[in-house]
Each structure stands twice: as structure tokens, then as C-alpha cells.
Amino acid sequence: VLGLECTARRVLENLRDGKYASVVVMAGAGISVSCGIPDFRTPGTGLYDNLQRFNLPTPESVFELDFFRASKGEAFYKLAKEMWPDNFKPSPTHLFVRLLHDKGLLRRAFTQNIDTLERVAGVPDDKLVEAHGSFANSSCTRCRKPFDAERSKNAILEGKTPIMCEEPGCGGLVKPDIVFFGEGLPAKFGICSSSDLPQADLLIVMGTSLTVHPFAGLVEMVPPDCPRLLLNMKPVGVRIPSEESNGLRLNQPENWRDAMIQGPCDEAVRAICDILGWREDLEALVES
Ligand code: OAD
């Protein structure tokens, strides 16, 4: 069982005792690693360390709009075929987010993940912001018109790519609606982040390196008295004391609100559920 430092324990006891009612979750690729989906930046196993076969200028190029257009999507379409989110089961961590909703505590879950596993876990659409989109729909990268999702999926899975927009005179490339570098985030992200973060009374950040903006900036939008609990393999988003930033104050003097449970997030949520008295509920969802 993971050791809980005192701030984490106090925050969780407050949650158990009903002191928070508006919990916001921020999630990243780390929460799907135990489902068999690699994250992006873990050295060795992360996706960006395993793209040599595509001969990319940089690993991130595979998700860059300019490179996608210039290369007619060659690398991306192949990668999308490999990454297509079929047949994955949610992790205990996804199910913990669902439990927060079932218990009436979840204000919103913001995820960077495109694997749709929060939906599969039963987090309802109105409680979920898929900030980097998902594979569920496709559209043209030039005229932005939606393209039939099933046809786009089949073309990618059968290698019948590039997929060209069929709007008269357009000829743009079609891709699944996952957000590339160089593209805006879904409108729902802006609307929900500006309404939810200032109203949060507990922020739980899980399985993300907090490197990609604007998502990473959400940690700075909660009220100054809102505790921020990080569940991650390693410390991330930590405030640099010499800078003005409002990053996490883990292990820093005068920190009373930011806490981390370091290690695999599935173990962390089990330890959390033990404190909250939710362990049976969690395991029932895992078994179902
Ligand atoms: P990263 O790969 O950058 O970070 C994943 C984090 O999860 C790392 O800090 C890992 O240490 C941690 N981690 C890995 N396994 C874990 C586990 N079992 N339990 C807990 N923590 C674990 O992934 P993201 O932060 O999600 O964007 O990446 C953000 C964005 O960068 C992605 O959405 C993607 C990428 O470029 C786009 O493609 C637009």
C-alpha cells in the first residue's frame, strides 16, 4: 500500500467527511497505461520514443497539422490504425472518476486522452471534456466539414488513405477529430474550464506530465484555497520557487494544499477508496 503523506491524507479525510462537493479531475495518458495504451513521454515505453519507423522530423510531428498536410498524413494514418481505440477496458482509475460522479461529487472530468475510456467507464457526456478530442468523429482539416465517421474509420483500418474531403472544390485531408498541435481545442473546453475551475473545491490531477498547454494551465485556475492532489509516477507541474507561476507546491515550505501520491494511479485510487470507504464500490465496478 502506498504511503500517504500527511497533506494527502488530510485532503482525503476532508473528502470523506463531506467537505468538498465540487471535484474537478484532470487526466492524461498515464491513467490508460495499465489498459495497455502507452503514454507519450515516459522514456523507453512512451509513444514518442517509439516512432523511429516513421522517420519523422520530431516525434511530435505526427500530430502537427502542417506536417500532416505536407506529408499527406502518411505517418499519422498508419499510427492511427495502430492506435484505434477498440477493445480496451477502463482501468480502476477511470472507474474511480465514474465513482466520483456516482457519489455526486464530480463537477467535471477534463481529459487529454483520445481513447474514450472515461466514456466507456460510464462518466456521462455532460460531466466529461475530451480536451484533445477523440477518434469518435472525423472531419476535413481544410473546410472543417464533418466526414462520415464509419467510412473514415474503415479507410484508416484498411489502409485506404489519404482520406480526401468530398466537398466540391475543397480537396482537404480528412482525419479523426483528435486535436493536433496547431489546432484549437473543442469549444466545450473553453466554456467548461472557465466555469468549473474557479468553482472547484478539490482538484485531482492524474497521469499527466502537465507539459501541454492550454490543458496544463488548468491547475492554475482553481481558487487559491483549493487543494490539488496529484496521482502520478513522478512529480510534475511543480512550481519553480523563483518564478511567479502558480504550479504545484509539492514539498515546498508553506505548502498546505498541494499533495502527491507517487506511483501507479490504480494503486493510488485503491488507497484513496480505502480511506473514503468506497473500496467495495470500486471493486464491484472493476468486476462488472
Ligand atoms: P505524457 O506521456 O506526457 O505524461 C504521462 C504521465 O503519466 C507521465 O508523467 C508519467 O510518469 C505518468 N504515468 C505513466 N504511467 C502511469 C501510471 N500507471 N500511473 C500514474 N502515472 C503514470 O501524457 P500526457 O500528459 O497525457 O496530445 O500528454 C499530453 C498530451 O501530449 C497528449 O494529450 C498528446 C501529447 O502530445 C496530443 O496528441 C494533442
mmCIF file of C-alpha atoms and ligand atoms in Angstrom:
data_model
loop_
_atom_site.group_PDB
_atom_site.id
_atom_site.type_symbol
_atom_site.label_atom_id
_atom_site.label_comp_id
_atom_site.label_asym_id
_atom_site.label_seq_id
_atom_site.Cartn_x
_atom_site.Cartn_y
_atom_site.Cartn_z
ATOM 1 C CA VAL A 1 0.000 0.000 0.000
ATOM 2 C CA LEU A 2 1.284 3.451 -0.865
ATOM 3 C CA GLY A 3 2.337 5.698 1.969
ATOM 4 C CA LEU A 4 0.253 8.829 2.102
ATOM 5 C CA GLU A 5 1.988 11.971 3.190
ATOM 6 C CA CYS A 6 0.024 13.997 5.695
ATOM 7 C CA THR A 7 -1.349 16.601 3.279
ATOM 8 C CA ALA A 8 -2.759 13.894 1.015
ATOM 9 C CA ARG A 9 -4.303 12.099 3.961
ATOM 10 C CA ARG A 10 -5.864 15.280 5.320
ATOM 11 C CA VAL A 11 -7.316 16.199 1.917
ATOM 12 C CA LEU A 12 -8.804 12.723 1.533
ATOM 13 C CA GLU A 13 -10.243 12.736 5.036
ATOM 14 C CA ASN A 14 -11.878 16.056 4.204
ATOM 15 C CA LEU A 15 -13.334 14.477 1.075
ATOM 16 C CA ARG A 16 -14.619 11.542 3.121
ATOM 17 C CA ASP A 17 -16.122 13.948 5.666
ATOM 18 C CA GLY A 18 -18.116 15.819 3.023
ATOM 19 C CA LYS A 19 -16.037 18.994 2.985
ATOM 20 C CA TYR A 20 -15.733 19.070 -0.812
ATOM 21 C CA ALA A 21 -18.662 18.935 -3.199
ATOM 22 C CA SER A 22 -17.234 20.194 -6.468
ATOM 23 C CA VAL A 23 -14.367 17.973 -7.526
ATOM 24 C CA VAL A 24 -12.597 18.597 -10.833
ATOM 25 C CA VAL A 25 -10.448 15.883 -12.371
ATOM 26 C CA MET A 26 -7.648 16.440 -14.885
ATOM 27 C CA ALA A 27 -6.408 13.274 -16.590
ATOM 28 C CA GLY A 28 -3.694 12.259 -19.015
ATOM 29 C CA ALA A 29 -2.230 9.257 -20.744
ATOM 30 C CA GLY A 30 -0.866 7.715 -17.522
ATOM 31 C CA ILE A 31 -4.361 6.593 -16.490
ATOM 32 C CA SER A 32 -4.636 4.344 -19.563
ATOM 33 C CA VAL A 33 -1.186 2.756 -19.342
ATOM 34 C CA SER A 34 -2.495 -0.187 -17.297
ATOM 35 C CA CYS A 35 -5.103 -0.746 -20.056
ATOM 36 C CA GLY A 36 -2.266 -1.441 -22.491
ATOM 37 C CA ILE A 37 -2.088 2.007 -24.108
ATOM 38 C CA PRO A 38 1.369 3.596 -23.846
ATOM 39 C CA ASP A 39 1.697 7.194 -22.692
ATOM 40 C CA PHE A 40 3.626 9.747 -24.744
ATOM 41 C CA ARG A 41 6.661 10.853 -22.762
ATOM 42 C CA THR A 42 7.810 8.053 -20.454
ATOM 43 C CA PRO A 43 11.355 7.314 -21.686
ATOM 44 C CA GLY A 44 11.573 3.932 -23.380
ATOM 45 C CA THR A 45 7.910 2.931 -23.332
ATOM 46 C CA GLY A 46 6.225 6.222 -24.307
ATOM 47 C CA LEU A 47 4.897 6.658 -27.849
ATOM 48 C CA TYR A 48 7.362 9.442 -28.667
ATOM 49 C CA ASP A 49 10.321 7.099 -28.065
ATOM 50 C CA ASN A 50 8.883 4.503 -30.432
ATOM 51 C CA LEU A 51 8.187 6.266 -33.700
ATOM 52 C CA GLN A 52 11.568 5.739 -35.403
ATOM 53 C CA ARG A 53 9.928 3.669 -38.147
ATOM 54 C CA PHE A 54 8.190 6.793 -39.435
ATOM 55 C CA ASN A 55 11.394 8.872 -39.906
ATOM 56 C CA LEU A 56 9.736 11.980 -38.510
ATOM 57 C CA PRO A 57 11.473 15.356 -38.109
ATOM 58 C CA THR A 58 10.466 15.211 -34.422
ATOM 59 C CA PRO A 59 8.197 12.668 -32.678
ATOM 60 C CA GLU A 60 5.523 15.318 -32.141
ATOM 61 C CA SER A 61 5.406 15.960 -35.930
ATOM 62 C CA VAL A 62 2.988 13.055 -36.278
ATOM 63 C CA PHE A 63 0.402 15.237 -34.513
ATOM 64 C CA GLU A 64 1.315 18.538 -36.216
ATOM 65 C CA LEU A 65 -1.145 19.978 -38.703
ATOM 66 C CA ASP A 66 1.455 21.463 -41.074
ATOM 67 C CA PHE A 67 3.408 18.214 -41.233
ATOM 68 C CA PHE A 68 0.199 16.219 -41.697
ATOM 69 C CA ARG A 69 -0.718 18.328 -44.713
ATOM 70 C CA ALA A 70 2.773 18.411 -46.189
ATOM 71 C CA SER A 71 3.183 14.628 -45.895
ATOM 72 C CA LYS A 72 -0.426 13.814 -46.881
ATOM 73 C CA GLY A 73 -0.860 12.251 -43.478
ATOM 74 C CA GLU A 74 1.226 9.204 -44.307
ATOM 75 C CA ALA A 75 2.680 8.600 -40.838
ATOM 76 C CA PHE A 76 -0.418 9.711 -38.965
ATOM 77 C CA TYR A 77 -2.805 7.403 -40.812
ATOM 78 C CA LYS A 78 -0.568 4.412 -40.118
ATOM 79 C CA LEU A 79 -0.239 5.345 -36.473
ATOM 80 C CA ALA A 80 -3.993 5.943 -36.193
ATOM 81 C CA LYS A 81 -4.573 2.401 -37.446
ATOM 82 C CA GLU A 82 -2.330 1.055 -34.672
ATOM 83 C CA MET A 83 -3.852 3.320 -32.026
ATOM 84 C CA TRP A 84 -7.515 2.847 -32.935
ATOM 85 C CA PRO A 85 -9.279 2.536 -29.572
ATOM 86 C CA ASP A 86 -11.090 -0.774 -29.868
ATOM 87 C CA ASN A 87 -11.411 -3.439 -27.235
ATOM 88 C CA PHE A 88 -9.723 -1.651 -24.353
ATOM 89 C CA LYS A 89 -11.224 -1.891 -20.871
ATOM 90 C CA PRO A 90 -11.202 1.051 -18.470
ATOM 91 C CA SER A 91 -8.734 0.992 -15.594
ATOM 92 C CA PRO A 92 -9.636 1.276 -11.905
ATOM 93 C CA THR A 93 -8.607 4.926 -12.238
ATOM 94 C CA HIS A 94 -11.214 5.581 -14.948
ATOM 95 C CA LEU A 95 -13.757 3.816 -12.749
ATOM 96 C CA PHE A 96 -12.779 5.998 -9.792
ATOM 97 C CA VAL A 97 -13.769 9.048 -11.866
ATOM 98 C CA ARG A 98 -17.100 7.351 -12.514
ATOM 99 C CA LEU A 99 -17.460 6.735 -8.765
ATOM 100 C CA LEU A 100 -16.859 10.415 -8.039
ATOM 101 C CA HIS A 101 -19.797 11.080 -10.367
ATOM 102 C CA ASP A 102 -21.972 8.351 -8.834
ATOM 103 C CA LYS A 103 -21.355 9.872 -5.394
ATOM 104 C CA GLY A 104 -22.480 13.288 -6.650
ATOM 105 C CA LEU A 105 -19.069 14.890 -6.192
ATOM 106 C CA LEU A 106 -17.790 15.289 -9.747
ATOM 107 C CA ARG A 107 -18.133 18.745 -11.224
ATOM 108 C CA ARG A 108 -16.227 17.842 -14.385
ATOM 109 C CA ALA A 109 -13.540 15.498 -15.668
ATOM 110 C CA PHE A 110 -11.157 17.071 -18.169
ATOM 111 C CA THR A 111 -9.147 14.502 -20.070
ATOM 112 C CA GLN A 112 -6.399 14.832 -22.655
ATOM 113 C CA ASN A 113 -6.942 11.235 -23.688
ATOM 114 C CA ILE A 114 -8.399 10.304 -27.030
ATOM 115 C CA ASP A 115 -9.139 6.692 -26.122
ATOM 116 C CA THR A 116 -12.705 7.417 -24.880
ATOM 117 C CA LEU A 117 -12.170 5.183 -21.824
ATOM 118 C CA GLU A 118 -13.816 7.688 -19.475
ATOM 119 C CA ARG A 119 -17.000 7.278 -21.541
ATOM 120 C CA VAL A 120 -16.641 3.520 -21.508
ATOM 121 C CA ALA A 121 -16.240 3.711 -17.717
ATOM 122 C CA GLY A 122 -19.630 5.440 -17.522
ATOM 123 C CA VAL A 123 -18.715 9.078 -16.995
ATOM 124 C CA PRO A 124 -21.663 10.855 -18.677
ATOM 125 C CA ASP A 125 -21.070 13.195 -21.591
ATOM 126 C CA ASP A 126 -22.155 16.280 -19.657
ATOM 127 C CA LYS A 127 -19.517 15.602 -16.988
ATOM 128 C CA LEU A 128 -16.711 14.992 -19.461
ATOM 129 C CA VAL A 129 -14.498 17.299 -21.503
ATOM 130 C CA GLU A 130 -12.348 15.458 -24.025
ATOM 131 C CA ALA A 131 -9.957 18.358 -24.403
ATOM 132 C CA HIS A 132 -7.906 16.804 -27.207
ATOM 133 C CA GLY A 133 -10.930 15.345 -28.979
ATOM 134 C CA SER A 134 -11.391 11.668 -29.766
ATOM 135 C CA PHE A 135 -11.471 9.139 -32.568
ATOM 136 C CA ALA A 136 -15.266 9.090 -32.479
ATOM 137 C CA ASN A 137 -15.790 11.612 -35.303
ATOM 138 C CA SER A 138 -13.838 12.794 -38.333
ATOM 139 C CA SER A 139 -13.746 15.997 -40.326
ATOM 140 C CA CYS A 140 -11.904 17.825 -43.071
ATOM 141 C CA THR A 141 -8.800 19.709 -41.943
ATOM 142 C CA ARG A 142 -9.436 22.402 -44.573
ATOM 143 C CA CYS A 143 -13.182 23.168 -44.707
ATOM 144 C CA ARG A 144 -13.913 21.548 -41.308
ATOM 145 C CA LYS A 145 -16.975 19.740 -42.632
ATOM 146 C CA PRO A 146 -17.751 16.520 -40.769
ATOM 147 C CA PHE A 147 -16.916 13.341 -42.693
ATOM 148 C CA ASP A 148 -18.778 10.073 -42.174
ATOM 149 C CA ALA A 149 -17.162 8.546 -39.081
ATOM 150 C CA GLU A 150 -17.623 4.933 -40.119
ATOM 151 C CA ARG A 151 -16.125 5.491 -43.572
ATOM 152 C CA SER A 152 -13.172 7.322 -42.076
ATOM 153 C CA LYS A 153 -12.565 4.510 -39.586
ATOM 154 C CA ASN A 154 -12.788 1.838 -42.272
ATOM 155 C CA ALA A 155 -10.445 3.717 -44.596
ATOM 156 C CA ILE A 156 -7.845 4.030 -41.843
ATOM 157 C CA LEU A 157 -8.160 0.427 -40.680
ATOM 158 C CA GLU A 158 -7.990 -0.863 -44.274
ATOM 159 C CA GLY A 159 -5.083 1.445 -45.180
ATOM 160 C CA LYS A 160 -7.142 3.216 -47.861
ATOM 161 C CA THR A 161 -5.590 6.588 -47.148
ATOM 162 C CA PRO A 162 -5.209 9.545 -47.540
ATOM 163 C CA ILE A 163 -8.872 10.345 -46.996
ATOM 164 C CA MET A 164 -9.925 13.271 -49.146
ATOM 165 C CA CYS A 165 -12.779 15.640 -48.376
ATOM 166 C CA GLU A 166 -15.669 15.269 -50.824
ATOM 167 C CA GLU A 167 -16.984 18.829 -50.600
ATOM 168 C CA PRO A 168 -16.964 20.395 -54.082
ATOM 169 C CA GLY A 169 -13.760 22.371 -54.623
ATOM 170 C CA CYS A 170 -12.246 21.522 -51.217
ATOM 171 C CA GLY A 171 -9.894 18.583 -51.591
ATOM 172 C CA GLY A 172 -8.650 18.868 -47.990
ATOM 173 C CA LEU A 173 -7.424 15.914 -45.967
ATOM 174 C CA VAL A 174 -9.802 14.240 -43.528
ATOM 175 C CA LYS A 175 -8.709 12.985 -40.115
ATOM 176 C CA PRO A 176 -10.332 11.867 -36.879
ATOM 177 C CA ASP A 177 -11.215 14.805 -34.620
ATOM 178 C CA ILE A 178 -8.264 14.443 -32.302
ATOM 179 C CA VAL A 179 -6.679 17.817 -31.666
ATOM 180 C CA PHE A 180 -3.344 18.344 -33.387
ATOM 181 C CA PHE A 181 -0.670 20.831 -32.441
ATOM 182 C CA GLY A 182 -1.717 23.888 -34.429
ATOM 183 C CA GLU A 183 -5.443 23.299 -33.920
ATOM 184 C CA GLY A 184 -7.828 24.854 -31.429
ATOM 185 C CA LEU A 185 -9.370 22.829 -28.614
ATOM 186 C CA PRO A 186 -13.091 21.991 -28.689
ATOM 187 C CA ALA A 187 -15.351 24.883 -27.638
ATOM 188 C CA LYS A 188 -16.516 22.813 -24.667
ATOM 189 C CA PHE A 189 -13.006 23.058 -23.187
ATOM 190 C CA GLY A 190 -13.071 26.856 -23.037
ATOM 191 C CA ILE A 191 -16.649 27.049 -21.797
ATOM 192 C CA CYS A 192 -16.273 24.431 -19.070
ATOM 193 C CA SER A 193 -12.789 25.378 -17.915
ATOM 194 C CA SER A 194 -13.744 28.990 -17.281
ATOM 195 C CA SER A 195 -16.878 27.989 -15.381
ATOM 196 C CA ASP A 196 -15.620 24.913 -13.498
ATOM 197 C CA LEU A 197 -12.088 25.599 -12.338
ATOM 198 C CA PRO A 198 -12.915 28.762 -10.358
ATOM 199 C CA GLN A 199 -15.717 26.779 -8.643
ATOM 200 C CA ALA A 200 -13.654 23.707 -7.784
ATOM 201 C CA ASP A 201 -13.088 22.869 -4.150
ATOM 202 C CA LEU A 202 -10.785 19.912 -4.898
ATOM 203 C CA LEU A 203 -8.648 19.297 -7.983
ATOM 204 C CA ILE A 204 -7.358 15.787 -8.704
ATOM 205 C CA VAL A 205 -4.645 15.597 -11.382
ATOM 206 C CA MET A 206 -3.848 12.100 -12.623
ATOM 207 C CA GLY A 207 -1.407 10.514 -15.063
ATOM 208 C CA THR A 208 -0.268 13.576 -16.955
ATOM 209 C CA SER A 209 3.118 15.234 -17.415
ATOM 210 C CA LEU A 210 1.381 18.654 -17.415
ATOM 211 C CA THR A 211 3.515 19.725 -20.362
ATOM 212 C CA VAL A 212 0.907 20.525 -22.992
ATOM 213 C CA HIS A 213 -0.916 23.851 -22.877
ATOM 214 C CA PRO A 214 -3.562 25.149 -22.539
ATOM 215 C CA PHE A 215 -4.561 21.973 -20.654
ATOM 216 C CA ALA A 216 -1.674 22.135 -18.164
ATOM 217 C CA GLY A 217 -2.702 25.679 -17.219
ATOM 218 C CA LEU A 218 -5.957 24.458 -15.656
ATOM 219 C CA VAL A 219 -4.103 23.748 -12.382
ATOM 220 C CA GLU A 220 -3.587 27.489 -12.046
ATOM 221 C CA MET A 221 -7.271 28.362 -12.477
ATOM 222 C CA VAL A 222 -8.629 26.903 -9.248
ATOM 223 C CA PRO A 223 -9.196 29.183 -6.230
ATOM 224 C CA PRO A 224 -6.151 29.765 -4.003
ATOM 225 C CA ASP A 225 -7.655 27.671 -1.214
ATOM 226 C CA CYS A 226 -8.476 24.664 -3.430
ATOM 227 C CA PRO A 227 -6.321 21.608 -2.638
ATOM 228 C CA ARG A 228 -4.617 19.989 -5.631
ATOM 229 C CA LEU A 229 -3.926 16.280 -5.391
ATOM 230 C CA LEU A 230 -1.549 14.732 -7.933
ATOM 231 C CA LEU A 231 -1.607 10.985 -8.650
ATOM 232 C CA ASN A 232 1.388 10.300 -10.855
ATOM 233 C CA MET A 233 4.516 8.222 -11.279
ATOM 234 C CA LYS A 234 6.658 11.280 -10.743
ATOM 235 C CA PRO A 235 6.295 14.881 -9.622
ATOM 236 C CA VAL A 236 5.102 17.153 -12.458
ATOM 237 C CA GLY A 237 3.905 20.733 -12.804
ATOM 238 C CA VAL A 238 5.870 21.767 -9.757
ATOM 239 C CA ARG A 239 6.179 25.488 -9.134
ATOM 240 C CA ILE A 240 9.660 26.880 -9.592
ATOM 241 C CA PRO A 241 10.097 28.977 -6.427
ATOM 242 C CA SER A 242 11.903 31.801 -8.269
ATOM 243 C CA GLU A 243 9.023 32.196 -10.726
ATOM 244 C CA GLU A 244 5.609 33.745 -10.376
ATOM 245 C CA SER A 245 3.840 30.638 -11.662
ATOM 246 C CA ASN A 246 1.160 29.022 -9.600
ATOM 247 C CA GLY A 247 2.337 25.465 -10.212
ATOM 248 C CA LEU A 248 2.043 22.705 -7.629
ATOM 249 C CA ARG A 249 3.921 23.451 -4.402
ATOM 250 C CA LEU A 250 4.899 19.891 -3.665
ATOM 251 C CA ASN A 251 7.425 19.601 -0.845
ATOM 252 C CA GLN A 252 7.868 23.338 -0.629
ATOM 253 C CA PRO A 253 7.803 25.475 2.505
ATOM 254 C CA GLU A 254 4.425 26.909 3.450
ATOM 255 C CA ASN A 255 2.663 24.359 1.261
ATOM 256 C CA TRP A 256 -0.540 23.265 2.920
ATOM 257 C CA ARG A 257 -2.717 22.380 -0.025
ATOM 258 C CA ASP A 258 -0.805 20.525 -2.757
ATOM 259 C CA ALA A 259 -0.151 16.812 -2.321
ATOM 260 C CA MET A 260 1.041 13.892 -4.346
ATOM 261 C CA ILE A 261 0.552 10.155 -4.186
ATOM 262 C CA GLN A 262 3.505 8.872 -6.161
ATOM 263 C CA GLY A 263 3.252 5.570 -8.044
ATOM 264 C CA PRO A 264 0.823 3.822 -10.381
ATOM 265 C CA CYS A 265 -2.514 5.662 -10.238
ATOM 266 C CA ASP A 266 -4.527 2.418 -9.970
ATOM 267 C CA GLU A 267 -2.762 1.712 -6.667
ATOM 268 C CA ALA A 268 -3.345 5.292 -5.578
ATOM 269 C CA VAL A 269 -7.089 5.170 -6.252
ATOM 270 C CA ARG A 270 -7.378 1.904 -4.320
ATOM 271 C CA ALA A 271 -5.621 3.539 -1.339
ATOM 272 C CA ILE A 272 -7.921 6.550 -1.733
ATOM 273 C CA CYS A 273 -11.027 4.361 -1.878
ATOM 274 C CA ASP A 274 -9.929 2.623 1.314
ATOM 275 C CA ILE A 275 -9.893 5.996 3.080
ATOM 276 C CA LEU A 276 -13.196 7.068 1.558
ATOM 277 C CA GLY A 277 -14.925 3.766 2.336
ATOM 278 C CA TRP A 278 -15.534 3.219 -1.397
ATOM 279 C CA ARG A 279 -13.321 0.205 -1.947
ATOM 280 C CA GLU A 280 -16.171 -2.281 -2.392
ATOM 281 C CA ASP A 281 -17.896 0.034 -4.837
ATOM 282 C CA LEU A 282 -14.711 0.353 -6.861
ATOM 283 C CA GLU A 283 -14.017 -3.367 -6.972
ATOM 284 C CA ALA A 284 -17.644 -4.037 -7.978
ATOM 285 C CA LEU A 285 -17.187 -1.723 -10.961
ATOM 286 C CA VAL A 286 -13.846 -3.351 -11.811
ATOM 287 C CA GLU A 287 -15.537 -6.783 -11.787
ATOM 288 C CA SER A 288 -18.563 -5.692 -13.835
HETATM 289 P P1 OAD B 1 2.560 12.143 -21.039
HETATM 290 O O1 OAD B 1 3.081 10.901 -21.644
HETATM 291 O O2 OAD B 1 3.237 13.427 -21.375
HETATM 292 O O3 OAD B 1 2.589 12.016 -19.451
HETATM 293 C C1 OAD B 1 2.085 10.882 -18.793
HETATM 294 C C2 OAD B 1 2.420 10.992 -17.312
HETATM 295 O O4 OAD B 1 1.805 9.898 -16.662
HETATM 296 C C3 OAD B 1 3.903 10.942 -17.008
HETATM 297 O O5 OAD B 1 4.240 11.933 -16.046
HETATM 298 C C4 OAD B 1 4.107 9.541 -16.438
HETATM 299 O O6 OAD B 1 5.123 9.492 -15.452
HETATM 300 C C5 OAD B 1 2.757 9.278 -15.813
HETATM 301 N N1 OAD B 1 2.382 7.854 -15.740
HETATM 302 C C6 OAD B 1 2.670 6.870 -16.601
HETATM 303 N N2 OAD B 1 2.120 5.711 -16.203
HETATM 304 C C7 OAD B 1 1.457 5.974 -15.060
HETATM 305 C C8 OAD B 1 0.685 5.194 -14.140
HETATM 306 N N3 OAD B 1 0.448 3.901 -14.344
HETATM 307 N N4 OAD B 1 0.166 5.819 -13.063
HETATM 308 C C9 OAD B 1 0.376 7.140 -12.853
HETATM 309 N N5 OAD B 1 1.106 7.918 -13.667
HETATM 310 C C10 OAD B 1 1.631 7.358 -14.753
HETATM 311 O O7 OAD B 1 0.996 12.192 -21.377
HETATM 312 P P2 OAD B 1 0.008 13.443 -21.268
HETATM 313 O O8 OAD B 1 0.390 14.353 -20.175
HETATM 314 O O9 OAD B 1 -1.363 12.906 -21.299
HETATM 315 O O10 OAD B 1 -1.552 15.457 -27.162
HETATM 316 O O11 OAD B 1 0.315 14.144 -22.668
HETATM 317 C C11 OAD B 1 -0.355 15.314 -23.020
HETATM 318 C C12 OAD B 1 -0.548 15.405 -24.491
HETATM 319 O O12 OAD B 1 0.697 15.272 -25.165
HETATM 320 C C13 OAD B 1 -1.383 14.303 -25.088
HETATM 321 O O13 OAD B 1 -2.763 14.521 -24.968
HETATM 322 C C14 OAD B 1 -0.963 14.311 -26.537
HETATM 323 C C15 OAD B 1 0.514 14.514 -26.378
HETATM 324 O O14 OAD B 1 1.145 15.197 -27.401
HETATM 325 C C16 OAD B 1 -1.897 15.399 -28.428
HETATM 326 O O15 OAD B 1 -1.664 14.446 -29.117
HETATM 327 C C17 OAD B 1 -2.581 16.620 -28.919
#
